[in-house]
Coordinates of C-alpha atoms and ligand atoms in Angstrom, one line a residue:
M1 CA 13.1 -9.1 -18.6
A2 CA 16.5 -9.9 -19.8
V3 CA 19.0 -9.8 -17.0
S4 CA 21.5 -7.9 -19.1
K5 CA 19.6 -4.5 -19.2
H6 CA 21.5 -1.5 -17.8
I7 CA 19.7 1.5 -16.5
L8 CA 21.4 4.9 -16.0
L9 CA 19.5 6.6 -13.3
I10 CA 19.8 10.3 -13.0
I11 CA 18.7 11.8 -9.8
G12 CA 17.6 15.4 -9.8
G13 CA 17.2 17.8 -6.8
G14 CA 13.9 17.6 -5.0
I15 CA 12.4 16.2 -2.0
A16 CA 11.0 13.2 -4.0
A17 CA 14.8 12.1 -4.5
Y18 CA 14.4 9.9 -1.5
K19 CA 12.0 7.7 -3.6
A20 CA 14.9 7.0 -6.1
A21 CA 16.3 4.7 -3.3
E22 CA 13.2 2.5 -3.6
L23 CA 13.4 2.6 -7.4
I24 CA 17.0 1.3 -7.3
R25 CA 15.8 -1.6 -5.1
L26 CA 13.1 -2.6 -7.6
I27 CA 15.4 -2.2 -10.6
K28 CA 17.9 -4.5 -9.0
K29 CA 15.1 -6.9 -7.9
S30 CA 14.1 -7.2 -11.5
G31 CA 17.6 -8.4 -12.5
M32 CA 18.8 -5.4 -14.3
T33 CA 21.9 -3.3 -13.4
V34 CA 21.7 0.4 -12.3
R35 CA 24.3 3.0 -12.4
C36 CA 23.6 6.4 -10.7
V37 CA 24.3 9.9 -11.6
L38 CA 23.6 12.4 -8.9
T39 CA 23.2 16.0 -9.7
E40 CA 24.6 18.6 -7.3
S41 CA 21.1 19.7 -6.2
G42 CA 20.1 16.0 -5.9
A43 CA 23.0 15.4 -3.4
Q44 CA 21.2 17.9 -1.1
F45 CA 18.5 15.3 -0.6
V46 CA 20.3 11.9 -0.9
T47 CA 23.8 10.9 -0.5
P48 CA 26.1 9.1 -2.9
M49 CA 26.8 6.4 -0.2
T50 CA 23.0 5.5 0.0
L51 CA 22.9 5.2 -3.8
A52 CA 26.2 3.3 -4.1
A53 CA 25.2 0.9 -1.5
L54 CA 21.7 0.2 -3.0
S55 CA 22.9 0.0 -6.6
E56 CA 26.1 -2.0 -5.9
N57 CA 27.9 0.5 -8.2
E58 CA 29.9 3.6 -8.2
V59 CA 27.9 6.9 -8.2
H60 CA 28.8 9.5 -10.6
T61 CA 28.5 13.1 -9.6
T62 CA 30.8 15.4 -11.6
L63 CA 32.1 16.0 -15.1
W64 CA 35.5 16.8 -13.7
S65 CA 36.6 13.5 -12.2
L66 CA 39.9 12.4 -13.7
K67 CA 39.5 9.1 -12.4
D68 CA 36.0 8.5 -14.0
E69 CA 37.3 9.9 -17.2
T70 CA 40.1 7.4 -17.4
E71 CA 38.0 4.5 -16.4
M72 CA 34.6 5.4 -17.9
G73 CA 34.3 8.7 -19.7
H74 CA 31.0 10.4 -19.5
I75 CA 30.1 9.5 -23.2
Q76 CA 30.6 6.0 -22.6
L77 CA 28.4 6.2 -19.3
S78 CA 25.7 7.3 -21.6
R79 CA 26.3 4.9 -24.4
E80 CA 26.3 1.7 -22.2
A81 CA 22.7 2.4 -21.0
D82 CA 19.8 0.6 -22.5
L83 CA 17.5 3.3 -20.9
I84 CA 18.2 6.5 -19.1
V85 CA 15.8 7.3 -16.3
I86 CA 15.5 10.7 -14.9
C87 CA 13.8 10.5 -11.4
P88 CA 13.0 12.8 -10.2
A89 CA 13.1 15.2 -13.1
T90 CA 13.1 18.8 -11.8
A91 CA 11.7 21.7 -13.7
N92 CA 15.3 23.0 -14.0
L93 CA 16.6 19.8 -15.4
L94 CA 13.8 19.5 -18.0
A95 CA 14.2 23.3 -19.1
K96 CA 17.9 22.6 -19.7
M97 CA 17.2 19.5 -21.7
V98 CA 15.1 21.5 -24.0
G99 CA 17.7 24.1 -24.5
G100 CA 20.4 21.5 -25.0
I101 CA 22.3 22.9 -22.2
A102 CA 25.3 20.8 -20.9
D103 CA 26.7 22.3 -17.8
D104 CA 27.0 19.5 -15.5
L105 CA 27.4 15.6 -15.7
A106 CA 23.7 14.8 -15.9
T107 CA 22.8 17.3 -18.7
T108 CA 26.0 16.4 -20.6
L109 CA 25.0 12.9 -20.6
L110 CA 21.6 13.6 -21.8
L111 CA 23.0 15.6 -24.7
A112 CA 25.5 12.9 -25.6
T113 CA 23.2 9.8 -25.5
D114 CA 21.5 8.0 -28.1
A115 CA 19.6 5.7 -25.6
P116 CA 16.0 6.2 -24.9
V117 CA 15.2 8.6 -22.0
L118 CA 12.3 8.3 -19.5
A119 CA 11.8 11.5 -17.5
V120 CA 9.7 11.2 -14.3
P121 CA 8.7 14.7 -13.2
A122 CA 8.2 15.9 -9.6
M123 CA 7.9 19.4 -8.6
N124 CA 5.7 21.9 -6.9
V125 CA 2.2 22.1 -8.5
R126 CA 2.6 25.7 -9.6
M127 CA 5.9 24.8 -11.4
W128 CA 4.1 21.8 -13.0
Q129 CA 1.3 24.1 -14.2
H130 CA 3.5 26.9 -15.3
A131 CA 3.2 27.6 -19.1
A132 CA 7.1 27.3 -19.3
T133 CA 7.2 23.8 -17.9
Q134 CA 4.1 22.8 -20.0
R135 CA 5.8 24.1 -23.1
N136 CA 9.0 22.2 -22.0
I137 CA 7.3 18.9 -21.7
A138 CA 5.5 19.3 -25.0
Q139 CA 8.8 20.0 -26.6
L140 CA 10.6 17.1 -24.9
R141 CA 7.9 14.7 -26.1
S142 CA 8.0 16.0 -29.7
D143 CA 12.0 15.4 -29.3
G144 CA 11.2 11.8 -28.5
I145 CA 11.7 11.9 -24.7
M146 CA 9.2 9.9 -22.8
V147 CA 7.7 11.8 -19.9
M148 CA 5.5 10.3 -17.3
H149 CA 2.6 12.3 -16.0
P150 CA 3.1 13.1 -12.3
D151 CA 0.6 12.1 -9.6
E152 CA -1.8 14.5 -7.9
G153 CA -2.2 15.0 -4.1
D154 CA -0.9 16.7 -1.1
M155 CA 2.7 17.9 -1.8
A156 CA 5.7 18.1 0.5
C157 CA 5.5 22.0 0.2
G158 CA 2.0 22.0 1.7
E159 CA 0.2 22.6 -1.6
Y160 CA -2.1 20.4 -3.4
G161 CA -2.4 19.2 -7.0
P162 CA -0.5 17.5 -9.8
G163 CA 3.4 17.3 -9.4
R164 CA 4.0 14.4 -7.1
L165 CA 6.4 11.8 -8.1
P166 CA 4.5 8.6 -9.2
E167 CA 5.0 5.6 -6.8
P168 CA 8.3 3.7 -7.4
E169 CA 6.3 0.6 -8.6
S170 CA 4.6 2.8 -11.3
V171 CA 7.9 4.0 -12.5
M172 CA 9.2 0.5 -12.5
R173 CA 6.2 -0.7 -14.8
E174 CA 7.1 2.1 -17.0
I175 CA 10.7 1.1 -17.2
V176 CA 9.8 -2.4 -18.1
N177 CA 7.3 -1.0 -20.7
C178 CA 9.9 1.2 -22.2
L179 CA 12.4 -1.6 -22.5
S180 CA 10.0 -4.4 -23.7
G181 CA 8.0 -2.1 -26.0
E182 CA 4.9 -4.2 -25.0
T183 CA 2.8 -1.5 -23.4
G184 CA 2.7 2.3 -23.0
V185 CA 5.4 4.6 -22.7
H186 CA 4.4 8.2 -22.1
G187 CA 6.3 10.0 -24.9
Q188 CA 4.1 12.0 -27.3
N189 CA 6.8 12.1 -29.9
E190 CA 4.6 13.9 -32.4
L191 CA 6.5 15.0 -35.2
G192 CA 3.8 16.8 -36.9
P193 CA 1.1 15.5 -39.2
N194 CA 1.9 12.6 -41.6
P195 CA 1.6 14.1 -45.1
L196 CA 0.4 10.8 -46.4
D197 CA -2.8 10.3 -44.2
G198 CA -2.9 13.5 -42.1
Q199 CA -2.5 11.4 -38.9
P200 CA 0.1 12.4 -36.4
A201 CA 3.5 10.9 -36.9
F202 CA 5.4 9.4 -34.1
A203 CA 9.1 8.6 -33.6
P204 CA 9.5 5.2 -35.0
N205 CA 11.1 3.3 -32.3
Q206 CA 8.5 4.0 -29.6
H207 CA 5.7 1.6 -29.1
R208 CA 2.5 3.2 -27.6
P209 CA -0.5 0.9 -27.0
L210 CA -3.1 3.3 -27.9
R211 CA -1.4 4.9 -30.8
G212 CA -3.8 5.6 -33.7
K213 CA -6.8 5.2 -31.4
H214 CA -9.5 7.7 -30.6
V215 CA -10.5 7.7 -26.9
L216 CA -13.5 9.6 -25.6
V217 CA -13.7 10.4 -22.1
T218 CA -16.5 12.3 -20.1
A219 CA -15.6 13.7 -16.7
G220 CA -16.9 16.0 -14.0
P221 CA -20.4 16.7 -12.8
T222 CA -23.1 18.3 -14.8
H223 CA -25.0 21.4 -13.7
E224 CA -28.7 21.4 -14.3
P225 CA -29.9 25.1 -13.9
I226 CA -33.2 25.8 -12.0
D227 CA -33.1 29.5 -12.3
P228 CA -30.4 31.9 -13.4
V229 CA -28.5 31.5 -10.0
R230 CA -29.3 28.0 -8.9
Y231 CA -28.6 24.6 -10.2
I232 CA -28.7 20.9 -9.3
A233 CA -25.2 19.2 -9.2
N234 CA -23.0 16.6 -7.4
R235 CA -19.6 16.3 -5.6
S236 CA -17.7 15.1 -8.6
S237 CA -14.4 16.8 -8.9
G238 CA -13.6 15.5 -12.4
R239 CA -10.0 14.3 -11.2
Q240 CA -10.5 10.7 -12.2
G241 CA -11.7 11.5 -15.7
F242 CA -9.0 14.0 -16.3
A243 CA -6.4 11.5 -15.1
I244 CA -7.7 9.0 -17.5
A245 CA -7.7 11.4 -20.4
A246 CA -3.9 12.4 -19.5
A247 CA -2.9 8.7 -19.3
A248 CA -4.7 7.9 -22.6
A249 CA -2.8 10.8 -24.3
D250 CA 0.4 9.7 -22.8
A251 CA -0.3 6.2 -24.2
G252 CA -0.5 7.8 -27.8
A253 CA -4.3 8.0 -28.2
R254 CA -6.1 11.0 -29.8
V255 CA -8.2 11.9 -26.8
T256 CA -11.5 13.9 -26.7
L257 CA -12.5 15.1 -23.1
V258 CA -15.9 16.2 -22.6
A259 CA -15.8 18.0 -19.4
G260 CA -18.6 19.2 -17.0
P261 CA -18.0 22.3 -14.9
V262 CA -14.8 21.7 -13.2
H263 CA -11.7 23.8 -12.3
L264 CA -8.9 21.6 -13.6
P265 CA -6.3 22.3 -16.2
T266 CA -6.5 20.4 -19.6
P267 CA -3.9 17.6 -19.7
A268 CA -1.2 17.9 -22.3
G269 CA -2.3 16.7 -25.8
V270 CA -6.0 16.3 -24.9
M271 CA -8.9 17.9 -26.8
R272 CA -11.2 19.4 -24.4
I273 CA -14.8 20.3 -24.9
D274 CA -16.6 22.1 -22.0
V275 CA -20.3 21.6 -21.2
E276 CA -22.7 22.4 -18.5
T277 CA -25.7 20.1 -18.7
A278 CA -26.4 16.4 -19.3
V279 CA -28.1 17.3 -22.5
E280 CA -25.1 19.3 -23.8
M281 CA -22.8 16.5 -22.6
E282 CA -24.7 13.9 -24.7
Q283 CA -24.6 16.2 -27.7
A284 CA -20.8 16.7 -27.3
V285 CA -20.4 12.9 -27.0
H286 CA -22.3 12.1 -30.1
D287 CA -20.4 15.0 -32.1
A288 CA -17.1 13.3 -31.1
L289 CA -17.9 10.0 -32.6
P290 CA -16.6 7.7 -33.9
A291 CA -14.3 6.6 -31.1
D292 CA -12.6 3.3 -30.6
V293 CA -12.9 3.5 -26.8
A294 CA -15.4 5.6 -24.6
I295 CA -14.8 5.9 -20.9
M296 CA -17.9 7.5 -19.3
V297 CA -16.4 8.8 -16.1
A298 CA -18.9 11.8 -15.7
A299 CA -21.2 11.8 -12.7
V300 CA -24.1 12.9 -14.9
A301 CA -27.1 14.5 -13.0
D302 CA -30.0 11.9 -13.3
W303 CA -32.5 14.7 -13.3
R304 CA -32.9 18.2 -14.4
A305 CA -35.6 20.7 -13.5
D306 CA -38.7 20.3 -15.7
S307 CA -38.6 23.9 -16.6
Q308 CA -36.3 26.6 -16.0
S309 CA -37.3 29.9 -14.5
G310 CA -36.1 33.0 -16.5
Q311 CA -36.0 35.0 -13.4
K312 CA -34.7 34.1 -9.9
I313 CA -37.4 32.3 -8.0
K314 CA -38.4 34.5 -4.9
K315 CA -39.7 33.4 -1.6
D316 CA -43.3 34.7 -1.7
G317 CA -44.0 34.1 2.1
A318 CA -46.2 31.1 1.2
A319 CA -45.2 27.4 0.8
P320 CA -41.7 26.9 -0.7
A321 CA -41.6 26.5 -4.4
T322 CA -42.1 23.0 -5.9
L323 CA -39.2 21.6 -7.9
K324 CA -40.5 19.3 -10.6
L325 CA -38.0 17.2 -12.1
T326 CA -37.6 15.3 -15.4
E327 CA -35.1 12.5 -16.2
N328 CA -31.9 13.3 -18.1
P329 CA -30.8 11.1 -21.0
D330 CA -28.5 8.3 -20.0
I331 CA -25.4 9.2 -22.2
L332 CA -23.8 5.7 -21.7
A333 CA -26.8 3.6 -22.3
G334 CA -27.5 5.7 -25.4
L335 CA -24.0 5.1 -26.6
A336 CA -24.4 1.4 -26.3
R337 CA -27.4 1.5 -28.7
H338 CA -25.7 4.0 -31.0
E339 CA -24.9 2.9 -34.6
Q340 CA -21.4 4.3 -34.0
R341 CA -20.9 2.4 -30.7
P342 CA -17.3 2.3 -29.7
A343 CA -15.7 -1.1 -29.7
L344 CA -15.0 -0.8 -26.1
L345 CA -17.5 1.1 -24.0
I346 CA -16.7 1.6 -20.4
G347 CA -19.0 2.9 -17.6
F348 CA -18.2 4.1 -14.2
A349 CA -20.5 3.4 -11.3
A350 CA -20.6 5.5 -8.1
E351 CA -22.0 3.0 -5.4
T352 CA -22.3 3.2 -1.5
E353 CA -23.0 -0.5 -0.9
K354 CA -22.9 -4.0 -2.6
I355 CA -20.3 -2.5 -5.0
A356 CA -19.8 -5.6 -7.3
E357 CA -23.4 -6.7 -7.3
H358 CA -24.7 -3.2 -8.3
A359 CA -21.8 -2.9 -10.9
K360 CA -22.8 -6.2 -12.6
A361 CA -26.4 -5.1 -12.9
K362 CA -25.3 -1.8 -14.2
L363 CA -23.2 -3.6 -16.9
E364 CA -26.1 -5.4 -18.1
K365 CA -28.6 -2.7 -17.9
K366 CA -26.4 -0.1 -19.8
S367 CA -25.0 -2.9 -22.2
C368 CA -21.4 -1.6 -21.9
D369 CA -18.3 -3.8 -21.9
W370 CA -16.8 -2.9 -18.4
I371 CA -17.9 -1.1 -15.4
V372 CA -15.3 0.7 -13.2
A373 CA -17.2 0.8 -9.8
N374 CA -16.0 3.0 -6.9
D375 CA -17.1 3.0 -3.4
V376 CA -18.2 6.5 -2.8
S377 CA -19.5 5.9 0.8
G378 CA -17.8 7.6 3.6
P379 CA -18.2 11.0 5.3
I380 CA -18.3 14.1 3.1
G381 CA -14.7 15.2 2.6
E382 CA -13.2 11.8 3.0
S383 CA -15.2 10.1 0.3
V384 CA -13.8 9.1 -3.2
M385 CA -15.9 11.8 -4.6
G386 CA -13.7 15.0 -4.6
G387 CA -10.7 13.1 -3.2
T388 CA -7.3 12.2 -4.5
D389 CA -7.5 8.4 -4.2
N390 CA -9.8 5.8 -5.5
S391 CA -10.4 2.0 -4.9
V392 CA -12.2 0.3 -7.7
H393 CA -13.8 -2.9 -8.7
I394 CA -13.3 -3.6 -12.5
V395 CA -16.3 -5.7 -13.6
T396 CA -16.0 -7.2 -17.1
G397 CA -18.1 -9.9 -18.9
T398 CA -15.6 -12.5 -17.6
G399 CA -14.9 -11.4 -14.1
T400 CA -14.1 -8.9 -11.4
E401 CA -10.7 -7.4 -10.4
I402 CA -10.4 -5.4 -7.2
W403 CA -7.8 -2.5 -7.1
E404 CA -7.2 -1.4 -3.5
R405 CA -6.8 2.2 -2.6
L406 CA -4.5 4.0 -5.2
P407 CA -4.1 7.6 -6.4
K408 CA -6.3 8.5 -9.2
M409 CA -3.5 8.9 -11.5
E410 CA -2.4 5.4 -10.8
V411 CA -5.8 3.9 -11.4
A412 CA -5.9 5.8 -14.7
R413 CA -2.6 4.4 -15.8
R414 CA -3.6 0.8 -14.9
L415 CA -7.1 1.2 -16.6
I416 CA -5.3 2.5 -19.7
A417 CA -2.7 -0.4 -19.7
K418 CA -5.6 -2.8 -19.3
I419 CA -7.4 -1.2 -22.3
G420 CA -4.2 -1.3 -24.3
E421 CA -4.0 -5.2 -23.6
E422 CA -7.7 -5.5 -24.6
L423 CA -7.3 -3.9 -27.8
A424 CA -4.1 -5.8 -28.5
Ligands
LIG501 N1 -24.3 8.0 -16.9 C1 -24.7 8.5 -18.0 N2 -25.8 9.2 -18.2 C2 -26.6 9.4 -17.1 C3 -26.3 8.8 -15.9 C4 -25.1 8.0 -15.7 O1 -23.9 8.4 -19.1 N3 -27.7 10.2 -17.2 C5 -23.2 7.1 -16.8 C6 -22.0 7.6 -16.0 O2 -21.3 8.4 -16.7 C7 -21.4 6.3 -15.5 C8 -22.5 5.4 -15.5 O3 -23.5 5.8 -16.2 O4 -20.5 5.9 -16.6 C9 -23.1 5.0 -14.2 O5 -23.4 6.2 -13.5 P1 -24.2 6.1 -11.9 O6 -24.5 7.5 -11.6 O7 -23.4 5.3 -11.0 O8 -25.5 5.3 -12.3 P2 -26.9 5.8 -12.6 O9 -27.2 5.2 -14.0 O10 -27.1 7.1 -12.3 O11 -27.7 4.7 -11.6 P3 -27.9 5.0 -10.0 O12 -28.0 6.3 -9.8 O13 -29.4 4.2 -10.0 O14 -27.0 4.1 -9.2

C-alpha cells in the first residue's frame, strides 16, 4: 500500500466507537495517514484527545470552527481523502446520508465529497433488521456507497444477532481492498439492469471480485417428516451459510440461497428459496444451475423415514413403533457428477474428531474442490453447531489452511475473499 493514502475516519455515536481507536492504530501501522471527524454523539463514547493522540492529527468535531475554516475548510477536508470510512456508522447517520441531510460536520462532508465512502454499520439488532434501515442500506449501495455487513453475536445491549461492528482487522482489510481495488468491496452499486445484456449494472469505479458470478449456497438443516407432527432434524442454525450468502452478495455475486427451515432474515441482495427436506433441497439446487461457484453449507439429514405416516403415530401400548430409514440423496456428490457442475464446488464437513483427515477423505469421496471442515465437538450449546463462532480447516487439492476461532461472518468474508482469488 502506498504510504501517501489519506483516510478520513468519521466516528459515529455508539458503544462500538471504542473500536475506532484500534482501527486508527492499524491504519497508521499500514503507513497511511488518518484524520478523524467525531460526531457529537460519537464524543459521548470516545474523546477527541484519544483520537488526536492515536492519529497524530487534529480531530474535527464541528462545522462552526473559525479556526478550522481558515486553515482547512470542511470541503477541503473531504476532498483530500482517498477514502472516507464511517466507523461505526449508526442507523441515524446512514438515514441522514440517504436523505442528503447535512446538519453537522460529518454529514456535510459526506454530501460534499467525491471520494469513495466505506460505511461500517454497528447498531442494535432490531435497528439493523428494521425495514427502514434495510431500505437505507439498499439505497446507499445503489448510490455507490460501500457498506460492510455487520457481525453477528452478543451485543452490548444484551440482545443477540447481526449488528456488531466487524473486528478492526476486518475493517482494515476492507480499507486496503477499497483502495487497491484488488479484492472485494461491499457496495452493491446496482444501477438497475443493463439494457444491453440484462445483467445488473454497477458503478464503474468499484471492483468487486465476484461481480458477474452466480454463487449457489445451501444452508441450515433439513427436516425429514415421520408423521404430520414429527420429523428428523439436526442442530444446524443456518448462520454460517447465511453469512456466506451475505458476503458473496457483498462481493458483487448474484446469490441463490437454498435454505432449510431456519429463522433467519434473508441477507440483502440474496435470492432465497426455502425448502424442508433433502429431496426438495436437491431439486432446488438443480433448478438454480448453472452456477460458477456452489458452497454446500447445509447439514443435510443423511436419512429420511422410509415411509411417512399420514396420521400421527399413536402409542398402542405394545412395543414402540419401529422407524425404518432410507438414505437421502447426497446433494454435493450429485452436483460433482452433474453435467452443469459448477467450476468451483465447495463442501462443508461437520466433524467431531480427526478433522483434517476426515475432510481430505470427504474431498475425494465427494469429488469437490475444497472442503471447509469444522469441529462440531463440544457440549451441546457450546458447539459450533448453533453457535456464533467457527474454527475451520480449509482443505484444497494443494494443502490445508487452519483458521482459528472466528465469528461466522468473518469466516464467510475470508472464504469469499479466497474464492475471489481462486477465480481471478
Ligand atoms: N451433503 C449433501 N447431501 C447429503 C449429505 C451431505 O450435500 N445428503 C453435503 C453437506 O452439505 C456438506 C458435505 O456434504 O457440504 C458434508 O456433509 P457431512 O454431513 O459432514 O458429511 P456426510 O456426507 O454426511 O458424511 P458423514 O456423516 O459420514 O460424516
